[in-house]
PDB file of C-alpha atoms and ligand atoms in Angstrom:
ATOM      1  CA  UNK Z   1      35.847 -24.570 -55.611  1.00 78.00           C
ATOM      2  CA  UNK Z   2      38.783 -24.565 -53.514  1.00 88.00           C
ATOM      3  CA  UNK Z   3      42.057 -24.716 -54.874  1.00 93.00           C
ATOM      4  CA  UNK Z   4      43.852 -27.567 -52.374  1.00 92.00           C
ATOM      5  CA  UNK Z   5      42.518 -31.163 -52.315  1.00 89.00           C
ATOM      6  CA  UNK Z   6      41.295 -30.743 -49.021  1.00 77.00           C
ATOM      7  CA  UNK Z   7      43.594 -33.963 -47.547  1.00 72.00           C
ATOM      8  CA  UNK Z   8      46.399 -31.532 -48.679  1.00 75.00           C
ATOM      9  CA  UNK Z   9      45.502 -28.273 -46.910  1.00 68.00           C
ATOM     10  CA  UNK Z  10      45.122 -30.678 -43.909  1.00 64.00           C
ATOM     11  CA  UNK Z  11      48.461 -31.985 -43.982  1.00 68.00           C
ATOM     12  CA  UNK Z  12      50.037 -28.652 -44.550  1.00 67.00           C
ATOM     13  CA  UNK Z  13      47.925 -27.494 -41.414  1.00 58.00           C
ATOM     14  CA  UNK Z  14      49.533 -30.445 -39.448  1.00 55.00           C
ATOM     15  CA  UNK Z  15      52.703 -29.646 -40.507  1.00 55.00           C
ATOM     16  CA  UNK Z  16      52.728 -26.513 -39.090  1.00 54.00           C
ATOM     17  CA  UNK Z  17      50.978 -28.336 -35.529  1.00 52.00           C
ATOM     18  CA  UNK Z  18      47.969 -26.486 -36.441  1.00 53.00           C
ATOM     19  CA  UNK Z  19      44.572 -28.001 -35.671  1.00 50.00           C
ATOM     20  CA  UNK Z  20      42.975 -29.405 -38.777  1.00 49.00           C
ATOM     21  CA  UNK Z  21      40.100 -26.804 -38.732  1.00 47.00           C
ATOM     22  CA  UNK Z  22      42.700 -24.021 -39.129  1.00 48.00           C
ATOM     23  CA  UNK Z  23      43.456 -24.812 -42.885  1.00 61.00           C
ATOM     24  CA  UNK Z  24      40.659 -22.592 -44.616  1.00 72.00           C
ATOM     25  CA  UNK Z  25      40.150 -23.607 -48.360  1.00 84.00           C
ATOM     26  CA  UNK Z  26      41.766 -21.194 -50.187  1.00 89.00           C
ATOM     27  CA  UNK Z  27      39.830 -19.507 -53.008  1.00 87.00           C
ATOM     28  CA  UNK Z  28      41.364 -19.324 -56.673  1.00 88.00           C
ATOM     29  CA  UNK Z  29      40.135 -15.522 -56.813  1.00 92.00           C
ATOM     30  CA  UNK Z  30      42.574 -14.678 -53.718  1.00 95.00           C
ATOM     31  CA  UNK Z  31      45.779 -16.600 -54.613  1.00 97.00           C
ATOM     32  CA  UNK Z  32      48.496 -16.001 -57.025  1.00 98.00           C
ATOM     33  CA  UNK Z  33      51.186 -18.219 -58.853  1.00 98.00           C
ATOM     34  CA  UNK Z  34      54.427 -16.870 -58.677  1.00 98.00           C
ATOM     35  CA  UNK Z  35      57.283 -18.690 -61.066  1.00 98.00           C
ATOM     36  CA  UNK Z  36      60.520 -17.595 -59.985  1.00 98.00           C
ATOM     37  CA  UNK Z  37      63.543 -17.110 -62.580  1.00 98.00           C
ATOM     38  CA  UNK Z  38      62.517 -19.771 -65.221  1.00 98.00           C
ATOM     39  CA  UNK Z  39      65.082 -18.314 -67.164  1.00 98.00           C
ATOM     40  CA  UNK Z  40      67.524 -19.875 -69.755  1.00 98.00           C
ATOM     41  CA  UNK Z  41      70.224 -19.125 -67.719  1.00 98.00           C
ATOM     42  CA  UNK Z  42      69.142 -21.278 -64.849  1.00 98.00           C
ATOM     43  CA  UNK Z  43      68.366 -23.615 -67.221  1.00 98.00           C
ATOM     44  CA  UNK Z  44      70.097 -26.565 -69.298  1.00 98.00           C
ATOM     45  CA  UNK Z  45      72.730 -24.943 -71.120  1.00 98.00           C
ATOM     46  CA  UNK Z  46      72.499 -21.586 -69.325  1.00 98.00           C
ATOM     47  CA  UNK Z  47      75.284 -19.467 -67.423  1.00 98.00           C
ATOM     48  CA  UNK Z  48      73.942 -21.085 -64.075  1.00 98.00           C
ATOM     49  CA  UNK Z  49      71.664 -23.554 -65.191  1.00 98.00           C
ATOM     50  CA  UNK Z  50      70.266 -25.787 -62.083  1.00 98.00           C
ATOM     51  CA  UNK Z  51      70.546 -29.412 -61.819  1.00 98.00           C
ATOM     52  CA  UNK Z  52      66.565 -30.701 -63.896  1.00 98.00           C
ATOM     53  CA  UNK Z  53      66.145 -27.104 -63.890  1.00 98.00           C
ATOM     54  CA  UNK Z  54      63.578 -27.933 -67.104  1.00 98.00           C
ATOM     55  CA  UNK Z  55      61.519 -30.436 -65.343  1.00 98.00           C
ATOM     56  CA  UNK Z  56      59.798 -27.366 -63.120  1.00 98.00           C
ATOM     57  CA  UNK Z  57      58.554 -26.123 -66.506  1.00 98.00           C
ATOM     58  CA  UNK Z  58      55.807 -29.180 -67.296  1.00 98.00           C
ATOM     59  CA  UNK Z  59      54.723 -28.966 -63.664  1.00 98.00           C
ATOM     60  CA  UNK Z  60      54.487 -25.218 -64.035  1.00 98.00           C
ATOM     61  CA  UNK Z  61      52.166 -25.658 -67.051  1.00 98.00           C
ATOM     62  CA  UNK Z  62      50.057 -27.862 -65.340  1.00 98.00           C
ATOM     63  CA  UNK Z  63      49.217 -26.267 -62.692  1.00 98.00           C
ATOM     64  CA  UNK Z  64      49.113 -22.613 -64.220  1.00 98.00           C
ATOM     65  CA  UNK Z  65      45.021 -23.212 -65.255  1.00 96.00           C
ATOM     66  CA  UNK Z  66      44.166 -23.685 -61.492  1.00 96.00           C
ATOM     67  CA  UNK Z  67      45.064 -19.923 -61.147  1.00 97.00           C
ATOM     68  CA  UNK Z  68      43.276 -16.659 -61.689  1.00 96.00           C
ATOM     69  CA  UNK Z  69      46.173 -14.540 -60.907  1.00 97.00           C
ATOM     70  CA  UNK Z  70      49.662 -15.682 -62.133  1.00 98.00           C
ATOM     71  CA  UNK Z  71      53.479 -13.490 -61.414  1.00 98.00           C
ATOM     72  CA  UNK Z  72      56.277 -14.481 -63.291  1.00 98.00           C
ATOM     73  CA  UNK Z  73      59.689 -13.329 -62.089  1.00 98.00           C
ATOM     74  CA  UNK Z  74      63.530 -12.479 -64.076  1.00 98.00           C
ATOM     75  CA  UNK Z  75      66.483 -12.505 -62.701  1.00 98.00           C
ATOM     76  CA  UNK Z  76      67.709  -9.348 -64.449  1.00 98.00           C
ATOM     77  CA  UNK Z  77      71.537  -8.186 -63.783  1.00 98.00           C
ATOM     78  CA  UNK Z  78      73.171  -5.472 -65.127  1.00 98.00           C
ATOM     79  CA  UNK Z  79      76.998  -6.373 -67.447  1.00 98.00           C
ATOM     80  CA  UNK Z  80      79.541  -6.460 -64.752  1.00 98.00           C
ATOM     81  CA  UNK Z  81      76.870  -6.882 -61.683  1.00 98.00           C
ATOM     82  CA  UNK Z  82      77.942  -7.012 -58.113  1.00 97.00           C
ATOM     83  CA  UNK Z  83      76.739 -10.806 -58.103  1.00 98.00           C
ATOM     84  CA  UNK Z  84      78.891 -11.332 -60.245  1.00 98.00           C
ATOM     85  CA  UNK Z  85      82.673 -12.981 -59.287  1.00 98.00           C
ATOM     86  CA  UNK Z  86      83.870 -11.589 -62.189  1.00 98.00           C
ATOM     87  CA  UNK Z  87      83.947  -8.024 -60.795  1.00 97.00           C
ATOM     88  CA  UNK Z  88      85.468  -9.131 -57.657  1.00 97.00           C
ATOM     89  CA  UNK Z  89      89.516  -9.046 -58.846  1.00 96.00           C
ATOM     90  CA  UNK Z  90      91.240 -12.528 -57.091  1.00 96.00           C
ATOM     91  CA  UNK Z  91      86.956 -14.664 -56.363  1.00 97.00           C
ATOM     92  CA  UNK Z  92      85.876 -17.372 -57.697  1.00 97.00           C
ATOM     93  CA  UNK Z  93      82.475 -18.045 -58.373  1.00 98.00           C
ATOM     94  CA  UNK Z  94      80.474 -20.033 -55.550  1.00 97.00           C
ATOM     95  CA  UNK Z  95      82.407 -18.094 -53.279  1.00 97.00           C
ATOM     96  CA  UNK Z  96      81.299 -15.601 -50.267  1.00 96.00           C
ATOM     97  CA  UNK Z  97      82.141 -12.315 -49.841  1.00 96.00           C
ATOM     98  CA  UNK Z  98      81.140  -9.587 -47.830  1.00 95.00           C
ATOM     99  CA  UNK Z  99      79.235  -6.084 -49.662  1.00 96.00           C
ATOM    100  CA  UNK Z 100      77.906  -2.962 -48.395  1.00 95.00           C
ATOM    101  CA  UNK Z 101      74.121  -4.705 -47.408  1.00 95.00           C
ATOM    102  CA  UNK Z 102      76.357  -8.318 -46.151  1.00 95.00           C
ATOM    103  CA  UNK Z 103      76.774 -11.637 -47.166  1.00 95.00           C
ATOM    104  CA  UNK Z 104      76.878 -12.091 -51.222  1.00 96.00           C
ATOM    105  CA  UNK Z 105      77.882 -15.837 -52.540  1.00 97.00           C
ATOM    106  CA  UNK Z 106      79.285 -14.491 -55.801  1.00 98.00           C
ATOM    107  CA  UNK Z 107      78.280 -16.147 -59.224  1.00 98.00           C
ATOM    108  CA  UNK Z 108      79.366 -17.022 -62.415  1.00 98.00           C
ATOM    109  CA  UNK Z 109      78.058 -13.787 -64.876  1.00 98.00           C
ATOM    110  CA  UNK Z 110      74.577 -14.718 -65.366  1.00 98.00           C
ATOM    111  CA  UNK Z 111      71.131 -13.531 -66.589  1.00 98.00           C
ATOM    112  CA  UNK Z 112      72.212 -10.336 -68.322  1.00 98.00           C
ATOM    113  CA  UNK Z 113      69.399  -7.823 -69.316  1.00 98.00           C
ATOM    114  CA  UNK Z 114      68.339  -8.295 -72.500  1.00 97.00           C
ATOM    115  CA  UNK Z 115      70.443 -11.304 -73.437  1.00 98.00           C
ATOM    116  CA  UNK Z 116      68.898 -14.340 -74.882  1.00 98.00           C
ATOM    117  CA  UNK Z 117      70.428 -15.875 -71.443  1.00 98.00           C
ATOM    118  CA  UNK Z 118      67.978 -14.083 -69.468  1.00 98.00           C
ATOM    119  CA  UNK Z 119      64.701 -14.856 -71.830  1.00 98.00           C
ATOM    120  CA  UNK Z 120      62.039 -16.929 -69.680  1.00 98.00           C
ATOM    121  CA  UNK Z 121      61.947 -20.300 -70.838  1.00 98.00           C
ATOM    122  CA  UNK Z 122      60.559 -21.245 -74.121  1.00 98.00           C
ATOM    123  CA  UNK Z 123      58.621 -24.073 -72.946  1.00 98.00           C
ATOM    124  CA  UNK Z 124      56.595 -21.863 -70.377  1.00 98.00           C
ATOM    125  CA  UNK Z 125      52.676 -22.184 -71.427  1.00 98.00           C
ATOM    126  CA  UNK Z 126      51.427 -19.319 -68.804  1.00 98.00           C
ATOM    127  CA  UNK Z 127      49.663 -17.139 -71.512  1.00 96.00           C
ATOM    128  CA  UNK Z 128      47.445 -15.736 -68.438  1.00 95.00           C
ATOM    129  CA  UNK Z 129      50.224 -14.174 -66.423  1.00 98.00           C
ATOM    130  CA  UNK Z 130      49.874 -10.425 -65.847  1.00 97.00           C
ATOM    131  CA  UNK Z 131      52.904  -9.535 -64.431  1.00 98.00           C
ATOM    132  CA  UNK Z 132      57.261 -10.175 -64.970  1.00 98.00           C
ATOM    133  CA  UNK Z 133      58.604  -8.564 -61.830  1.00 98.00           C
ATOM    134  CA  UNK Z 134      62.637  -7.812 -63.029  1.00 98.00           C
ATOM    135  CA  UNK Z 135      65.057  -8.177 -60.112  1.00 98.00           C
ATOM    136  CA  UNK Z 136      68.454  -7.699 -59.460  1.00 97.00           C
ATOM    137  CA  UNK Z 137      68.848  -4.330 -61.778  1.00 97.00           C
ATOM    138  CA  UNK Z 138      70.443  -2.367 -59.473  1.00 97.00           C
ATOM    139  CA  UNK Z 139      74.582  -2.563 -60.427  1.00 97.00           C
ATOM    140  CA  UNK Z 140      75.338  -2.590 -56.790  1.00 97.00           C
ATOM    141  CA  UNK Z 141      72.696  -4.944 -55.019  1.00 97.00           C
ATOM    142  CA  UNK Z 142      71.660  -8.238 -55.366  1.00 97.00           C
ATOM    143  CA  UNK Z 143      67.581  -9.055 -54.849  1.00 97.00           C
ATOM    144  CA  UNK Z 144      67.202 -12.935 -55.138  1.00 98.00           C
ATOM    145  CA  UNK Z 145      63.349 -12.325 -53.364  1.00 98.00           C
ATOM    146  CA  UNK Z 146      60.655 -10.983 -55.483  1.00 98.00           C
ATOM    147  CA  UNK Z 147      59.534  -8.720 -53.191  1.00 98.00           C
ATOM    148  CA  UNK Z 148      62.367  -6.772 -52.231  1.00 97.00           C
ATOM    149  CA  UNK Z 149      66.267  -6.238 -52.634  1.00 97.00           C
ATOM    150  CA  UNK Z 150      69.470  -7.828 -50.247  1.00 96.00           C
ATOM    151  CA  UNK Z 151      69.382  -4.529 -48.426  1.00 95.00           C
ATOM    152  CA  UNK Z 152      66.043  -6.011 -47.081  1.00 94.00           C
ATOM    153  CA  UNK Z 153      65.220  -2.281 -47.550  1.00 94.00           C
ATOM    154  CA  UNK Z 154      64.354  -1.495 -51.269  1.00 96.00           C
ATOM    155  CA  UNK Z 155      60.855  -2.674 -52.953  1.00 97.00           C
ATOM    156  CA  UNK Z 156      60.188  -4.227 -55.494  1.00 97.00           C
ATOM    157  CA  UNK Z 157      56.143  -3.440 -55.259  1.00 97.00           C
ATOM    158  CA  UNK Z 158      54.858  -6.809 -55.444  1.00 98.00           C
ATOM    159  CA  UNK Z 159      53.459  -6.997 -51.792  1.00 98.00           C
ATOM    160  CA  UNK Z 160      51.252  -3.763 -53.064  1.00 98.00           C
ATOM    161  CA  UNK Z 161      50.515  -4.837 -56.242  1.00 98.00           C
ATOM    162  CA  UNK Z 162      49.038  -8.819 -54.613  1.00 98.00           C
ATOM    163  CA  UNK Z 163      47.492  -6.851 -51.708  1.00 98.00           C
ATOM    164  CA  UNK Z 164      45.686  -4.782 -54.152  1.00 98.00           C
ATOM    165  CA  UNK Z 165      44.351  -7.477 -56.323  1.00 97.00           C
ATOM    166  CA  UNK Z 166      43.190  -8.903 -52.847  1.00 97.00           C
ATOM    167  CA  UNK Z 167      46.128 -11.815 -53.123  1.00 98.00           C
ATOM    168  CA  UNK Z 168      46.186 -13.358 -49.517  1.00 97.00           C
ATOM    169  CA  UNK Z 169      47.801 -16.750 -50.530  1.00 97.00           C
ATOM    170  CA  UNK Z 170      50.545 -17.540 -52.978  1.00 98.00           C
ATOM    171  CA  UNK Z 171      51.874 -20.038 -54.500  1.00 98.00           C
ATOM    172  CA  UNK Z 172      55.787 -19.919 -54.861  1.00 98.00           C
ATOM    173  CA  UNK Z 173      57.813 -22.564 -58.009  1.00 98.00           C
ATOM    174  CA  UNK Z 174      60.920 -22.115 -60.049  1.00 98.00           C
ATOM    175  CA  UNK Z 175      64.315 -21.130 -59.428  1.00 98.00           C
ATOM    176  CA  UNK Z 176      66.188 -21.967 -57.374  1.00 98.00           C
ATOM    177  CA  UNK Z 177      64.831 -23.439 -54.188  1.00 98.00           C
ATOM    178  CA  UNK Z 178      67.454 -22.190 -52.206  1.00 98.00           C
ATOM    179  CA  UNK Z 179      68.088 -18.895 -53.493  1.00 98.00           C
ATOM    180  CA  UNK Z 180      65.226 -16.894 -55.248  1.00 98.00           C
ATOM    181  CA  UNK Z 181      62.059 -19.205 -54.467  1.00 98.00           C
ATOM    182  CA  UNK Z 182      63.290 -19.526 -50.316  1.00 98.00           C
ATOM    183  CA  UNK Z 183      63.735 -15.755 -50.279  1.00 98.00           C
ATOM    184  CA  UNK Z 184      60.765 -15.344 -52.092  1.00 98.00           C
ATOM    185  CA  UNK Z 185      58.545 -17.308 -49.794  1.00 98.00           C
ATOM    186  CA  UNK Z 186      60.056 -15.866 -46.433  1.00 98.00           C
ATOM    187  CA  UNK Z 187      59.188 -12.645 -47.802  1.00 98.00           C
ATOM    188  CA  UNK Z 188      56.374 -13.221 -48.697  1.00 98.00           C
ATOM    189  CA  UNK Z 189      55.409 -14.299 -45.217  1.00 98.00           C
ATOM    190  CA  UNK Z 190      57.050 -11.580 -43.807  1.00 98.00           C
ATOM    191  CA  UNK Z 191      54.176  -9.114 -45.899  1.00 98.00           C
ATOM    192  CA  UNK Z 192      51.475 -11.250 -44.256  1.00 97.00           C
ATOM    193  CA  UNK Z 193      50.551 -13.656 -46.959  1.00 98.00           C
ATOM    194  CA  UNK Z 194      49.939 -17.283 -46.841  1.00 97.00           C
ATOM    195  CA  UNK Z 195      52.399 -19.298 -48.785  1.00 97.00           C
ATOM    196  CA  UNK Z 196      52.730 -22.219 -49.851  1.00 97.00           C
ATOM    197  CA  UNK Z 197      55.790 -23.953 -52.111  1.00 98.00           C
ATOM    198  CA  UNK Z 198      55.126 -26.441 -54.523  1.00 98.00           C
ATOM    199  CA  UNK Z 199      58.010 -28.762 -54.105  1.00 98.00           C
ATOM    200  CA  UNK Z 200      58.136 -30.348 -57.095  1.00 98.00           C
ATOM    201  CA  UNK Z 201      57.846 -27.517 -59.501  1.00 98.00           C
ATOM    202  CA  UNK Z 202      61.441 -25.874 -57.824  1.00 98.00           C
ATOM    203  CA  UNK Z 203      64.871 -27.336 -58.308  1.00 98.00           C
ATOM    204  CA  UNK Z 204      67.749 -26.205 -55.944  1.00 98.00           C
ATOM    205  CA  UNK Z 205      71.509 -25.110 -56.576  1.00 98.00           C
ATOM    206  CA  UNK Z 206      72.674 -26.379 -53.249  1.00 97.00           C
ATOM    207  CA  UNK Z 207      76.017 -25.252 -52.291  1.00 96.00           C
ATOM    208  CA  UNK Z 208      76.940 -27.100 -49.127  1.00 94.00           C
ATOM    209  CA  UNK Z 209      73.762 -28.590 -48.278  1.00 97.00           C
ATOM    210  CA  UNK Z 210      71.902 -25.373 -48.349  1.00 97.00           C
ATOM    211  CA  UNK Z 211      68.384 -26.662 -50.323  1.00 98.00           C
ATOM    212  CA  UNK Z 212      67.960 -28.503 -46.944  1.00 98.00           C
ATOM    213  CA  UNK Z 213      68.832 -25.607 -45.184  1.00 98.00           C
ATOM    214  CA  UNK Z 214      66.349 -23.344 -46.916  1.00 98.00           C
ATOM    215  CA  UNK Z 215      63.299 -25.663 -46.714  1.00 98.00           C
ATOM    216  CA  UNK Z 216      64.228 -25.195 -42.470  1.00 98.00           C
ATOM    217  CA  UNK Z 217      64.214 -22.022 -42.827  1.00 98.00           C
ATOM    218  CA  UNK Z 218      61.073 -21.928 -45.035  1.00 98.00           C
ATOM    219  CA  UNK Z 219      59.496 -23.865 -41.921  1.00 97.00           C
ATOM    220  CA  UNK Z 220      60.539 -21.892 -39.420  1.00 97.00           C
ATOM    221  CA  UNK Z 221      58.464 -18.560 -40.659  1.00 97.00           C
ATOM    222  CA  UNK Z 222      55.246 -21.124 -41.453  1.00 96.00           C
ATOM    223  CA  UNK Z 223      55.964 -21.607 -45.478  1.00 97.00           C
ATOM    224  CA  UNK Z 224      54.117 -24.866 -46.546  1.00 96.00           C
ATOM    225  CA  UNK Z 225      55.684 -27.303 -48.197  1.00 96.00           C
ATOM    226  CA  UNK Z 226      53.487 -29.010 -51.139  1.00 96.00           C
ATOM    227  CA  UNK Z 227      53.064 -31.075 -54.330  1.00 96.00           C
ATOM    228  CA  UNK Z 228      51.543 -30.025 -57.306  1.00 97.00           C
ATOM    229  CA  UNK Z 229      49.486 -33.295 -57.120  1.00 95.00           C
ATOM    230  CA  UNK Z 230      47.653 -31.186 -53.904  1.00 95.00           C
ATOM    231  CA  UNK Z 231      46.493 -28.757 -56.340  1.00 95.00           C
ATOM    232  CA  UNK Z 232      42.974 -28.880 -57.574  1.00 92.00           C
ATOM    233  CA  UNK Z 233      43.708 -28.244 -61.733  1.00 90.00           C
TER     234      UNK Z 233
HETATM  235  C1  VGL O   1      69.408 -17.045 -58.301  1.00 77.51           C
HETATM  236  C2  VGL O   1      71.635 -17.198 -57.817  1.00 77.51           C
HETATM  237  C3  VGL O   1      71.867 -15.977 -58.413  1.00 77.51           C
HETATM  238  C4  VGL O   1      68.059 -17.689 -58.245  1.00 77.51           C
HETATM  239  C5  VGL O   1      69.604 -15.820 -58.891  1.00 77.51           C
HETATM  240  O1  VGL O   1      67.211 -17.398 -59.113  1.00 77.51           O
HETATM  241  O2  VGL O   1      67.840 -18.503 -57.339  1.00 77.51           O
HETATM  242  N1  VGL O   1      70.415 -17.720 -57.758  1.00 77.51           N
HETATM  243  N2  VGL O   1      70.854 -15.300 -58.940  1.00 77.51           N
HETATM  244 ZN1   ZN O   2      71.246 -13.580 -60.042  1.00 77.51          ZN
END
């Protein structure tokens, strides 16, 4: 049984200007489900909850049963975290500022360890997943991709811990498009996997057009763009 209706792992192989025959089914055994940051406080009500932030969670649980292997990921700051705008004297959240590792768009306090803010989602039916991968932890560094931190230097494990399982595609949802799930997938790539992200189990915070940005970006290093109506449940 392969896990993409095959008209689907066509189209993605087209996308990509790939001959048709290129798209090899993909195997539930060998792929993984990561859901990225479904978190209260990216969602309604939350410190940075994301525009129908809850309506990834349905699609989540629909297609969770297709999967063998299943990764769930927390945003997971410390109090007074360098993301943060708050510990930047004379920022504003949403703005950009410059750190020791570059670039940092600084945020309204969010996702605290061990707050309720920072709980995964309530609604989330994924009682197979295996793994929470915490991010972000370190006081002085951001880490918005799963597998390792803004210094593009520190770990997080997960490339060893798929690669071990024998994970060669993944599947990337949650949030937030254009932060943690983009960063995600172009990592992902970057360790050699095959990736696809489900389109409409992600929402975006887009902050001057950059969901668009992201998915060109996503693209550009060969990250497939699906539905979770292309996924065999
Ligand atoms: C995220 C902004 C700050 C995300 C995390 O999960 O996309 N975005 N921290
Ligand atoms: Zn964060």
């Amino acid at each position: 049984r392969a896990l993409l209706k095959s008209a689907a792992a066509l189209a993605a192989g087209g996308a990509l200007g790939l001959p048709a025959f290129a798209a090899a089914p993909v195997k539930p055994g060998t792929a993984a489900l990561i859901v990225v940051d479904v978190q209260n406080c990216f969602l309604e009500g939350g410190t940075l909850a994301v525009k129908g932030g809850n309506e990834v969670i349905p699609v989540i649980n629909k297609i969770a049963p297709a999967f063998e292997n299943i990764v769930l990921t927390q945003d997971w700051h410390t109090a007074g975290h360098a993301s943060f705008a708050s510990a930047h004297p004379g920022t504003k959240p949403f703005e950009t500022t410059k750190l020791s590792y570059g670039q940092q768009v600084l945020w309204p306090d969010h996702c605290v360890q061990g707050t309720e803010d920072a709980a995964l989602g309530k609604d989330l039916k994924l009682p197979t997943a295996q793994l929470i991968i915490r991010k972000g932890f370190h006081k002085d560094m951001d880490s918005y991709s799963a597998f390792e931190e803004a210094d593009h230097k520190t770990p997080t494990g997960l490339a060893g811990y798929l690669k071990a399982r024998g994970i060669k595609t993944v599947f990337v949802t949650g949030l937030a498009t254009d932060f943690c799930v983009a960063w995600t997938a172009m990592d992902a790539r970057k360790n050699g996997f095959e990736v696809y992200v489900v389109e409409d189990a992600t929402r975006g915070i887009d902050l001057n057009g950059s969901v668009a940005a992201a998915w060109k970006q996503m693209a550009a290093k060969g990250v497939k763009r699906i539905q979770s109506s292309d996924i065999a449940v």
